[in-house]
Amino acid sequence: MSNRDLLIEIGLEEMPARFVTDSMNQLSDKVTNWLLEHNISFEQVESFSSPRRLAVLVRDVADKQKDVELEAKGPAKKIALDQDGNWTKAAMGFTRGQGASVEDIFFKEINGVEYAHINKFIKGKDTKEILGELEGVIVHLSFPKNMRWGDQDLRYVRPIKWIVALFGDQIIPITITNVTSGNKTWGHRFLGQEVEITSPRDYEKVLMSQYVIADYLERKEAITNQIKILEEDNNWEIPIDEDLLNEVTNLVEYPTAFFGKFEEEFLNLPEEVLITSMREHQRYFPVKDKNGALLPYFVAVRNGDHNYLDKVARGNEKVLRARLSDADFFYKEDQKLEIDNLVQKLDKIIYHEEIGSIGDKVRRIQHITKKVSELLNIDSQTQEKANRAAEICKFDLVTNMVYEFPELQGVMGERYARISGEDEAVAVAINEHYMPRHADDSSPNSTIGAVVSLADKLDTIVGCFSIGIIPTGSQDPYALRRMASGVVQILLDKGWNIGLEELIDGVLDLFVEAKVAKLEKQEIKKELVHFFKLRIKHELNTRNIRYDIIDAVLGTKIGNVGLIIKKAEMLENNKDHQDFKTTIESLGRVVNIAKKGEEAEINPSFFQSEEEKNLFEKFTEVKPKVIESLNNHEVAEAFHLLASLRELIDQYFEHTMVMADDAAVRKNRLAQMVQLANIIYLIGDLNAIIVK
């Protein structure tokens, strides 16, 4: 059997840079899976991409599918044969569907039941006969956003301009919209031309001759090396932001790095403004000296060669100069504005039509900030600063600078607050209250910043849930999952002894009282608690906590998030200890039978055995110690105290019938189990733990 290489290339109008890499990987995965599903062997898969193409090269693809021998399972014997031992219609239908006859049937026992089976042989087809099915793989690629073009029905990331589909030197017949596959590709939009590919293995070489570096990593490395050369030649430090590097790599097919300059007077602008103007709007890399000070230069990457590079640099300088001139004007104009006047303007900006204005949101943030500050027993001076930070935390949204550069919200607020003479802690909190901004960001460093951040995020999450905006699947337009993770991160980093349900209740009351909530409060709260439990579950997964232990600690109320983490880690660390199994089983037995009882006072006069009395006395002694240990976050000690009840619990069940005939005795015994279960639940729902 001979092997051939397979090449699929989809030529497109320029794709958004953020779509390219994921789309390349998706095409590679789908082609790989298609080959595996069709029993076609191959050596290796290589993927390629650029702004104008997605491609996959599969080396040494078999010329023929593998032959397959398998057992096809049919109906049970009692269904396949009638009472007289004749084949039924079910048996005949089964064999007909398998291309066989009833004479081929044999019976095989599975879990005590005999089933009809047939040995089935499927002869492999020639690979070239079925490769046309790859059309479906191409058509069914999914993208974050699609478009239609002309009179075509296909929705795709961008219009398809050409398709290369080769198996060895043979063209695979594929037609999508009005484009038919061939062996011709296009090189660089300006430097290249249409060119023929005679062999799939020549793909990279052919494209390189037409000024296209098809390998994403090779293109990325070329950019990095060119920047390093500029860095060394000019004694600069050029910090390479990984996200920007990835984006630039997917914006060009033939990268050439160059540098330009701007007027030194623009260095008077805040560094964040300069870097944002360069990085976010122009895709430039900022330049610093060896001491980390920003220099009046930038590094850009053109999609082309070195010809006329000086003109390209001057053109980029002109564009950046205009950007920085605008920023300079906005910066000076913003400093003429009064913060309190800007805060008043927030009432005119709609936050959400069902929730109100940003001004309404700010007032809620103030209320929540006050509530959190009181729960934390923060001193009055700090509370006053926190309230001021909450009051003005969004004022920069109506400044010229943030209107032009939304990425600078909070950053400019801090700077303008400092310039206006606000307290330093207040200024810092305005910026910090947006933290953590993303998964890799840290939580606010200051107490004030953390309190206002917590208030802002809880207001957004609870507000959205109140009007029915709840993330489902991959849909989360308001980034509520990220905000909830931020809340969890803040509570963990600060170690605050605050119950999450208590926070949710306080915030939810604001929306209920304002008659914004569409559902009953308890229904919304249930959804919110579940939502936060999923975020905590994710945090526990990252700490390698076993799934059943996660279910155990999240099986009751959340309470203190930090305490939940400690409980989970304690149980994880103890799960293999010798006495863990017997302790969990004994405590779990209490929890099980307690479900049949209700909260009630325990009356010792109804005790009928020493075991009841002994367990009651020990429980009475242990209960306050367990609570105190958990209040001090000494979870191992709390669990040890509960474990000390194990022998008494076992003796109790050995000599005591909880469900006694006497109703009063039964009620008293169940009350004892309920009170004991309530203390056990402080550790978690231990019945969820799988013990072996």
XYZ file of C-alpha atoms in Angstrom:
692
model
C 0.000 0.000 0.000
C 1.467 3.355 -1.034
C 0.968 6.599 0.866
C 0.398 10.130 -0.320
C 0.293 13.562 1.317
C -2.962 15.431 1.773
C -3.208 19.237 1.564
C -6.272 21.341 2.282
C -6.046 25.138 2.088
C -8.976 27.552 2.457
C -8.196 30.954 0.926
C -10.187 33.814 2.435
C -10.551 37.540 2.656
C -8.504 38.794 5.620
C -9.814 37.315 8.865
C -9.907 39.121 12.221
C -6.589 38.375 13.911
C -8.240 36.986 17.031
C -9.990 34.251 15.003
C -7.009 32.916 13.062
C -5.174 30.604 15.484
C -8.281 28.939 16.919
C -9.660 28.414 13.405
C -6.369 26.868 12.264
C -6.390 24.458 15.207
C -10.045 23.621 14.613
C -9.411 22.719 10.959
C -6.469 20.544 11.980
C -8.497 18.757 14.671
C -11.488 18.171 12.403
C -9.406 16.766 9.550
C -7.493 14.536 11.974
C -10.710 13.226 13.515
C -12.241 12.647 10.079
C -9.270 10.492 9.049
C -9.418 8.510 12.293
C -13.178 7.976 12.036
C -12.757 6.690 8.486
C -9.929 4.294 9.421
C -7.404 6.064 7.210
C -3.903 5.879 8.631
C -1.438 8.764 8.377
C 1.937 9.844 9.753
C 1.536 13.395 11.066
C -0.573 16.541 10.744
C 0.827 20.043 10.289
C -1.307 23.167 10.447
C -0.737 26.553 8.809
C -2.439 29.917 8.850
C -2.187 33.550 7.904
C -4.746 36.357 7.727
C -5.818 35.027 4.294
C -5.618 31.273 4.706
C -6.226 28.227 6.885
C -4.402 25.079 5.874
C -3.576 21.554 6.968
C -0.934 19.194 5.563
C -1.243 15.502 6.453
C 1.847 13.459 5.649
C 1.824 9.842 4.430
C -1.913 9.283 4.185
C -2.827 5.689 3.298
C -4.169 5.113 -0.205
C -6.876 2.867 1.200
C -9.022 2.575 4.307
C -8.208 -0.245 6.686
C -10.383 -3.338 6.356
C -12.575 -3.711 9.421
C -13.854 -6.877 11.083
C -16.424 -6.426 13.808
C -19.267 -8.113 15.618
C -22.677 -6.538 15.018
C -25.062 -7.038 17.941
C -28.744 -7.659 17.238
C -31.896 -8.532 19.166
C -32.015 -10.852 22.165
C -32.434 -14.568 21.384
C -35.989 -14.644 22.697
C -36.859 -11.895 20.205
C -34.831 -13.328 17.317
C -36.560 -16.741 17.551
C -40.246 -17.480 17.950
C -41.690 -20.258 20.128
C -41.155 -22.816 17.353
C -37.513 -21.874 16.870
C -38.082 -19.987 13.611
C -36.390 -16.728 12.767
C -38.565 -13.715 13.462
C -38.939 -10.559 11.387
C -36.682 -8.814 13.897
C -33.884 -11.289 13.173
C -34.342 -11.073 9.428
C -34.433 -7.287 9.545
C -31.238 -7.230 11.605
C -29.334 -9.424 9.139
C -30.684 -7.562 6.116
C -29.447 -4.298 7.608
C -26.002 -5.823 8.027
C -25.870 -7.201 4.491
C -25.986 -10.791 5.741
C -28.497 -13.625 6.135
C -29.993 -15.427 9.125
C -27.594 -18.337 8.492
C -24.786 -16.031 9.644
C -26.316 -15.426 13.083
C -24.651 -16.769 16.212
C -25.621 -16.121 19.820
C -23.438 -14.574 22.478
C -24.229 -14.056 26.158
C -23.992 -10.538 27.604
C -24.841 -10.000 31.292
C -26.759 -13.273 31.390
C -28.793 -12.596 28.228
C -28.112 -14.186 24.831
C -28.071 -11.817 21.851
C -27.905 -12.431 18.111
C -24.579 -11.444 16.557
C -23.053 -11.387 13.088
C -19.408 -11.228 12.138
C -19.190 -8.317 9.767
C -16.369 -7.606 7.346
C -16.103 -4.108 5.883
C -13.635 -3.801 3.051
C -11.809 -0.491 3.010
C -12.407 1.895 0.131
C -9.769 3.758 -1.790
C -9.019 6.968 0.092
C -9.397 9.158 -2.995
C -13.015 7.988 -3.373
C -14.123 9.494 -0.073
C -11.870 12.548 0.338
C -14.590 14.684 -1.220
C -16.398 14.366 2.122
C -13.847 16.822 3.524
C -16.071 19.486 1.965
C -18.364 18.979 4.945
C -15.450 19.440 7.347
C -14.592 22.782 5.737
C -18.176 24.021 5.611
C -18.868 23.134 9.242
C -15.978 25.017 10.831
C -17.390 27.317 13.484
C -16.328 30.890 14.196
C -17.204 33.498 16.847
C -18.805 35.637 14.119
C -19.908 34.763 10.595
C -20.943 36.660 7.487
C -22.714 36.041 4.217
C -21.653 37.419 0.859
C -23.263 37.871 -2.527
C -26.282 35.627 -3.001
C -24.699 32.714 -1.122
C -26.410 30.978 1.812
C -23.204 29.878 3.528
C -22.328 31.776 6.700
C -18.574 31.825 7.204
C -15.882 33.867 8.898
C -15.035 35.658 5.614
C -15.747 35.056 1.904
C -13.931 32.021 0.470
C -11.750 33.060 -2.495
C -9.981 29.814 -3.383
C -9.602 26.215 -2.214
C -6.559 23.975 -2.599
C -7.379 20.278 -2.143
C -4.649 17.835 -3.122
C -4.091 14.140 -2.500
C -0.610 13.628 -3.839
C -0.745 15.312 -7.231
C -4.474 14.680 -7.679
C -7.067 17.388 -7.090
C -9.847 16.430 -4.660
C -13.154 17.644 -6.136
C -14.719 20.109 -3.682
C -17.112 22.960 -4.441
C -18.192 25.474 -1.808
C -20.441 28.393 -2.825
C -19.111 29.236 -6.283
C -15.507 28.197 -5.564
C -14.127 24.919 -6.948
C -11.002 23.324 -5.551
C -7.755 23.226 -7.496
C -4.002 23.211 -7.055
C -3.449 26.979 -7.239
C -2.977 29.288 -4.285
C -2.322 32.980 -3.923
C 0.749 34.512 -2.363
C 1.086 37.841 -0.568
C -1.681 40.252 -1.547
C 0.780 42.843 -2.918
C 4.108 41.052 -3.331
C 2.926 37.643 -4.528
C 0.782 36.173 -7.248
C -1.205 33.082 -8.125
C 1.015 30.014 -8.069
C 0.587 26.288 -8.654
C 1.312 23.625 -6.034
C 2.410 20.373 -7.635
C 3.121 18.512 -4.400
C 1.578 19.033 -0.917
C 5.026 18.859 0.715
C 6.085 21.898 -1.321
C 3.333 24.015 0.242
C 5.503 26.053 2.621
C 8.288 26.471 0.069
C 5.915 27.621 -2.666
C 4.266 30.176 -0.401
C 7.625 31.448 0.835
C 8.544 32.183 -2.781
C 5.429 34.366 -2.861
C 6.241 36.256 0.357
C 4.032 34.238 2.701
C 5.359 32.550 5.844
C 2.623 29.974 6.343
C 3.836 28.612 9.689
C 2.346 30.712 12.509
C 5.165 29.924 14.957
C 7.838 30.659 12.371
C 6.205 34.009 11.638
C 5.981 34.779 15.354
C 9.638 33.864 15.878
C 10.660 36.073 12.948
C 8.904 39.060 14.535
C 10.494 38.383 17.920
C 13.982 38.076 16.432
C 13.595 41.266 14.404
C 12.484 43.184 17.494
C 15.477 41.838 19.424
C 17.810 43.060 16.680
C 16.301 46.558 16.902
C 16.653 46.339 20.681
C 20.341 45.423 20.499
C 21.235 47.877 17.725
C 19.743 50.833 19.607
C 20.436 49.831 23.223
C 16.690 49.753 23.937
C 14.359 47.660 26.022
C 11.289 46.650 24.001
C 8.790 44.877 26.260
C 6.916 42.316 24.177
C 3.314 41.898 25.255
C 2.385 38.306 24.383
C -1.200 39.121 23.409
C -0.035 41.921 21.116
C 2.630 39.669 19.599
C 0.032 36.982 18.853
C -2.282 39.547 17.294
C 0.405 41.087 15.112
C 1.520 37.622 13.994
C -2.000 36.999 12.711
C -2.154 40.374 10.951
C 0.766 39.780 8.594
C 1.966 37.146 6.118
C 5.499 38.444 5.593
C 6.565 40.412 8.684
C 9.165 43.164 8.700
C 9.750 45.064 11.930
C 10.750 48.728 11.873
C 10.794 51.639 14.258
C 9.459 55.170 14.180
C 9.537 58.136 16.526
C 7.281 60.788 17.972
C 7.832 64.203 19.565
C 9.366 64.182 23.054
C 6.731 66.618 24.293
C 4.213 63.762 24.218
C 6.201 62.070 26.978
C 4.444 64.501 29.316
C 1.322 62.403 28.843
C 0.727 59.578 31.343
C 2.655 56.488 30.325
C -0.573 54.444 30.283
C -2.015 56.818 27.669
C 1.045 56.555 25.444
C 1.221 52.772 25.677
C -2.521 52.357 25.092
C -2.392 54.629 22.045
C 0.474 52.606 20.620
C -0.511 49.095 21.638
C -4.313 49.007 21.550
C -4.988 51.347 18.657
C -1.939 51.071 16.393
C -0.558 47.632 17.334
C 2.851 49.168 18.108
C 5.372 47.970 20.684
C 6.515 50.748 23.064
C 10.232 51.405 23.538
C 11.987 51.985 26.879
C 15.523 52.699 27.998
C 17.538 50.331 30.179
C 16.052 51.953 33.296
C 12.493 51.328 32.162
C 11.677 54.912 31.162
C 9.525 55.346 28.047
C 11.350 56.716 25.005
C 9.843 58.685 22.070
C 10.005 55.680 19.734
C 7.788 52.781 18.735
C 8.249 49.491 16.924
C 5.738 48.294 14.346
C 5.508 45.319 11.997
C 4.568 45.800 8.353
C 3.047 43.149 6.136
C 5.756 43.255 3.482
C 9.471 43.505 2.758
C 12.096 46.198 3.472
C 11.413 48.250 0.345
C 10.358 51.853 1.069
C 10.513 51.142 4.771
C 11.383 54.774 5.518
C 8.134 55.909 3.883
C 6.190 53.293 5.825
C 7.754 54.561 9.055
C 6.858 58.183 8.240
C 3.258 57.178 7.501
C 2.958 55.394 10.835
C 4.542 58.334 12.626
C 1.931 60.629 11.107
C -0.927 58.419 12.278
C 0.475 58.099 15.803
C 1.139 61.842 15.992
C -2.527 62.513 15.316
C -3.533 60.000 18.003
C -1.209 61.502 20.586
C -2.256 65.041 19.715
C -5.852 64.082 20.439
C -4.812 62.413 23.690
C -2.832 65.484 24.727
C -5.837 67.717 24.073
C -8.194 65.410 25.985
C -5.791 65.173 28.915
C -5.541 68.943 29.273
C -9.270 69.500 28.839
C -10.196 66.808 31.370
C -8.116 68.498 34.049
C -10.366 71.560 33.814
C -13.401 69.515 34.902
C -14.733 69.095 38.454
C -15.097 65.517 39.676
C -18.433 66.118 41.422
C -19.866 67.642 38.240
C -18.735 64.589 36.295
C -20.409 62.316 38.861
C -23.720 64.129 38.279
C -23.448 63.440 34.540
C -23.532 59.704 35.276
C -27.304 59.999 35.838
C -27.711 60.718 32.129
C -25.946 57.527 31.005
C -28.099 54.394 30.862
C -26.414 51.404 32.471
C -29.273 49.050 31.583
C -32.790 50.066 30.610
C -34.316 47.770 33.243
C -31.851 48.625 36.000
C -31.263 52.340 35.535
C -28.397 54.735 34.971
C -24.755 54.495 35.918
C -25.611 57.085 38.562
C -28.098 54.602 40.060
C -25.419 51.936 39.975
C -22.948 54.200 41.793
C -25.468 54.867 44.565
C -25.978 51.127 44.978
C -22.200 50.633 45.088
C -22.070 53.205 47.901
C -24.781 51.333 49.813
C -23.068 47.970 49.380
C -19.678 49.483 50.288
C -21.164 50.764 53.551
C -22.681 47.329 54.290
C -19.392 45.492 53.618
C -17.414 48.031 55.660
C -19.727 47.464 58.630
C -19.452 43.681 58.311
C -15.671 44.024 58.377
C -15.734 46.451 61.341
C -13.583 48.914 59.395
C -12.707 52.050 61.347
C -14.747 55.194 60.662
C -11.935 57.052 58.862
C -11.391 54.212 56.421
C -15.155 53.863 55.966
C -15.341 57.532 55.033
C -12.639 57.094 52.397
C -14.302 53.952 51.078
C -17.587 55.822 50.717
C -15.857 58.621 48.787
C -14.140 56.114 46.533
C -17.505 54.415 45.880
C -19.136 57.785 45.180
C -16.641 58.821 42.488
C -15.453 55.399 41.246
C -17.098 55.835 37.825
C -16.586 59.564 37.211
C -13.870 59.068 34.583
C -16.375 57.322 32.299
C -17.559 60.780 31.198
C -14.079 62.195 30.618
C -12.797 62.834 27.099
C -9.852 60.499 27.585
C -11.864 57.432 28.619
C -14.442 58.133 25.915
C -11.609 57.923 23.363
C -9.669 55.169 25.158
C -12.153 52.967 27.091
C -9.269 50.684 28.119
C -8.099 53.445 30.472
C -11.174 53.492 32.729
C -9.983 53.472 36.305
C -6.432 54.306 35.275
C -7.396 57.857 34.313
C -9.781 58.039 37.259
C -6.891 57.454 39.632
C -4.712 60.050 37.908
C -7.415 62.722 37.680
C -8.463 62.125 41.302
C -4.882 62.614 42.423
C -4.559 65.808 40.373
C -7.835 67.101 41.869
C -6.512 66.625 45.399
C -8.470 63.555 46.426
C -7.019 61.392 49.199
C -4.324 59.041 47.863
C -6.171 55.950 49.128
C -9.330 57.112 47.364
C -7.459 57.739 44.100
C -5.839 54.301 44.188
C -9.181 52.625 44.953
C -10.789 54.131 41.838
C -8.332 52.175 39.697
C -8.282 49.090 41.917
C -12.049 48.659 41.993
C -11.908 47.231 38.451
C -9.467 44.528 39.616
C -9.106 41.697 38.915
C -9.755 42.711 35.293
C -8.967 39.267 33.870
C -8.052 35.731 34.938
C -4.343 36.492 35.355
C -4.847 39.800 37.148
C -4.367 40.257 40.878
C -7.069 41.441 43.259
C -6.976 44.961 44.770
C -4.103 45.530 47.150
C -5.803 48.096 49.371
C -8.740 47.389 51.671
C -10.732 50.296 50.220
C -10.120 49.170 46.655
C -11.158 45.615 47.524
C -14.364 46.722 49.279
C -15.477 48.930 46.373
C -14.481 46.256 43.844
C -16.566 43.699 45.723
C -19.503 46.110 45.814
C -19.283 46.911 42.104
C -19.045 43.280 40.994
C -21.820 42.073 43.288
C -24.075 44.874 42.076
C -23.522 43.850 38.451
C -23.974 40.114 39.063
C -27.046 40.369 41.316
C -28.585 43.066 39.117
C -28.284 40.926 35.996
C -29.686 37.837 37.730
C -32.581 39.929 39.059
C -33.752 40.740 35.530
C -33.089 37.251 34.167
C -29.670 37.772 32.582
C -28.007 34.498 33.597
C -25.006 33.018 31.737
C -25.861 29.872 29.789
C -23.361 27.689 27.946
C -20.768 29.900 26.296
C -23.060 32.942 26.400
C -21.940 35.470 28.996
C -22.161 38.931 27.381
C -21.768 40.792 30.672
C -18.747 38.706 31.781
C -20.572 37.675 34.955
C -18.470 34.532 35.379
C -15.282 36.602 35.370
C -16.793 39.014 37.902
C -17.922 36.175 40.161
C -14.432 34.680 39.989
C -13.158 38.136 40.948
C -15.423 38.178 44.007
C -14.142 34.746 45.047
C -10.532 35.827 44.466
C -10.940 38.987 46.570
C -12.552 37.112 49.463
C -9.780 34.522 49.375
C -6.911 36.995 49.069
C -8.235 39.228 51.838
C -9.315 36.382 54.100
C -12.406 38.314 55.157
C -14.812 36.557 57.488
C -17.946 37.366 55.502
C -20.693 34.957 54.540
C -21.325 35.072 50.795
C -25.056 34.395 51.224
C -25.253 37.376 53.583
C -23.655 39.594 50.951
C -26.003 38.300 48.251
C -29.028 38.914 50.491
C -28.029 42.515 51.159
C -27.463 43.339 47.485
C -30.563 41.477 46.328
C -32.709 43.497 48.730
C -31.756 46.669 46.823
C -33.201 45.314 43.577
C -36.277 43.822 45.264
C -37.045 47.111 47.042
C -36.578 49.021 43.789
C -39.069 46.579 42.178
C -36.494 45.650 39.541
C -36.394 41.920 40.296
C -38.547 39.856 37.944
C -38.642 36.730 40.115
C -39.150 35.956 43.795
C -36.159 36.807 45.956
C -35.523 33.228 47.103
C -35.600 31.947 43.542
C -33.028 34.543 42.435
C -30.896 33.840 45.494
C -30.931 30.108 44.747
C -29.628 30.791 41.221
C -26.949 33.142 42.554
C -25.717 30.709 45.202
C -25.487 27.949 42.589
C -23.623 30.340 40.267
C -21.034 31.201 42.910
C -20.663 27.550 43.894
C -19.622 26.792 40.324
C -16.918 29.461 40.556
C -15.696 28.042 43.872
C -15.776 24.563 42.336
C -13.487 25.825 39.572
C -11.118 27.222 42.189
C -11.076 23.881 44.035
C -10.422 22.034 40.784
C -7.343 24.173 40.194
C -6.141 23.036 43.624
C -6.535 19.362 42.624
C -9.286 18.625 45.142
C -11.100 15.358 44.412
C -14.559 15.799 42.874
C -16.500 14.099 45.692
C -14.797 16.214 48.341
C -15.735 19.309 46.316
C -19.347 18.091 46.293
C -19.158 17.566 50.054
C -17.942 21.050 51.009
C -20.317 22.704 48.523
C -23.247 20.535 49.609
C -24.237 23.025 52.313
C -24.302 26.843 52.450
C -21.222 28.674 51.190
C -20.541 30.991 54.105
C -16.887 31.973 54.318
C -15.180 31.191 51.004
C -11.723 30.878 52.548
C -13.074 28.418 55.100
C -14.538 26.242 52.334
C -11.124 26.031 50.688
C -9.532 25.014 53.989
C -12.186 22.361 54.620
C -11.668 20.883 51.165
C -7.890 20.839 51.529
C -8.164 19.251 54.976
C -10.450 16.483 53.708
C -8.228 15.953 50.651
C -5.167 15.611 52.890
C -6.917 13.180 55.233
C -8.813 11.015 52.739
C -6.149 8.277 52.770
C -5.669 8.169 56.538
C -6.498 4.922 58.303
C -9.495 6.145 60.342
C -10.987 8.447 57.667
C -13.326 5.825 56.209
C -14.842 4.726 59.507
C -15.238 8.322 60.699
C -17.030 9.405 57.501
C -19.283 6.333 57.627
C -20.274 6.966 61.268
C -20.923 10.692 60.761
C -22.724 9.956 57.510
C -25.051 7.523 59.272
C -26.118 10.325 61.608
C -26.786 12.657 58.670
C -28.880 10.031 56.883
C -31.249 9.316 59.729
C -31.445 12.989 60.738
C -33.303 13.643 57.457
C -36.315 11.950 59.043
C -36.410 14.342 62.000
C -37.018 18.011 62.735
C -35.367 20.729 64.793
C -36.392 20.349 68.447
C -35.026 20.593 71.973
C -33.431 17.420 73.328
C -35.060 16.209 76.551
C -32.628 13.996 78.523
C -35.524 12.609 80.574
C -36.542 10.554 77.539
C -33.175 8.788 77.360
C -33.544 5.040 77.857
C -29.940 3.878 77.537
C -26.446 4.793 78.655
C -25.423 5.129 74.988
C -27.956 7.946 74.456
C -26.742 9.729 77.558
C -23.044 9.271 76.732
C -23.445 10.592 73.175
C -25.486 13.562 74.394
C -22.928 14.525 77.040
C -20.000 14.209 74.630
C -21.871 16.129 71.924
C -22.701 18.910 74.390
C -19.009 19.138 75.256
C -17.744 18.991 71.655
C -20.279 21.302 69.937
C -18.951 24.692 71.174
C -15.386 23.556 70.581
C -16.179 22.637 66.949
C -17.814 26.023 66.375
C -14.906 27.845 67.998
C -12.362 25.880 65.942
C -14.160 26.724 62.694
C -14.425 30.382 63.704
C -10.659 30.316 64.067
C -10.328 28.439 60.734
C -8.840 25.465 62.581
C -10.648 22.954 60.370
C -8.392 20.014 61.197
C -9.141 20.468 64.894
C -12.884 20.723 64.170
C -12.805 17.478 62.186
C -10.750 15.804 64.940
C -13.386 16.801 67.496
C -16.147 15.318 65.330
C -14.060 12.172 64.836
C -13.883 11.819 68.631
C -17.642 11.083 68.551
C -17.220 8.085 66.252
C -17.069 5.323 68.870
C -19.980 6.787 70.833
C -22.034 7.092 67.609
C -21.298 3.453 66.732
C -22.255 2.308 70.238
C -25.393 4.450 70.076
C -26.615 2.805 66.868
C -25.671 -0.651 68.142
C -27.853 -0.331 71.234
C -30.465 2.259 70.263
C -33.407 2.090 67.860
C -33.901 5.666 66.734
C -37.322 4.997 65.201
C -38.782 3.777 68.509
C -42.458 2.842 68.835
C -42.993 5.507 71.498
C -43.603 8.763 69.568
C -42.069 11.001 72.242
C -38.913 8.882 72.486
C -38.658 8.697 68.695
C -39.021 12.464 68.337
C -36.390 13.055 71.021
C -33.921 10.675 69.415
C -34.445 12.236 65.987
C -33.932 15.696 67.528
C -30.596 14.504 68.882
C -29.613 13.244 65.412
C -30.679 16.543 63.800
C -28.604 18.635 66.198
C -25.611 16.378 65.702
C -26.069 16.491 61.909
C -26.167 20.289 62.002
C -22.682 20.346 63.513
C -21.448 17.759 61.015
C -22.806 19.915 58.176
C -20.470 22.695 59.335
C -17.711 20.603 57.741
C -19.821 19.617 54.737
C -22.198 17.021 53.357
C -19.910 14.125 54.249
C -22.198 11.563 52.613
C -20.994 12.898 49.266
C -17.492 11.583 50.000
C -16.696 8.227 48.448
C -14.791 6.061 50.918
C -13.224 2.732 50.039
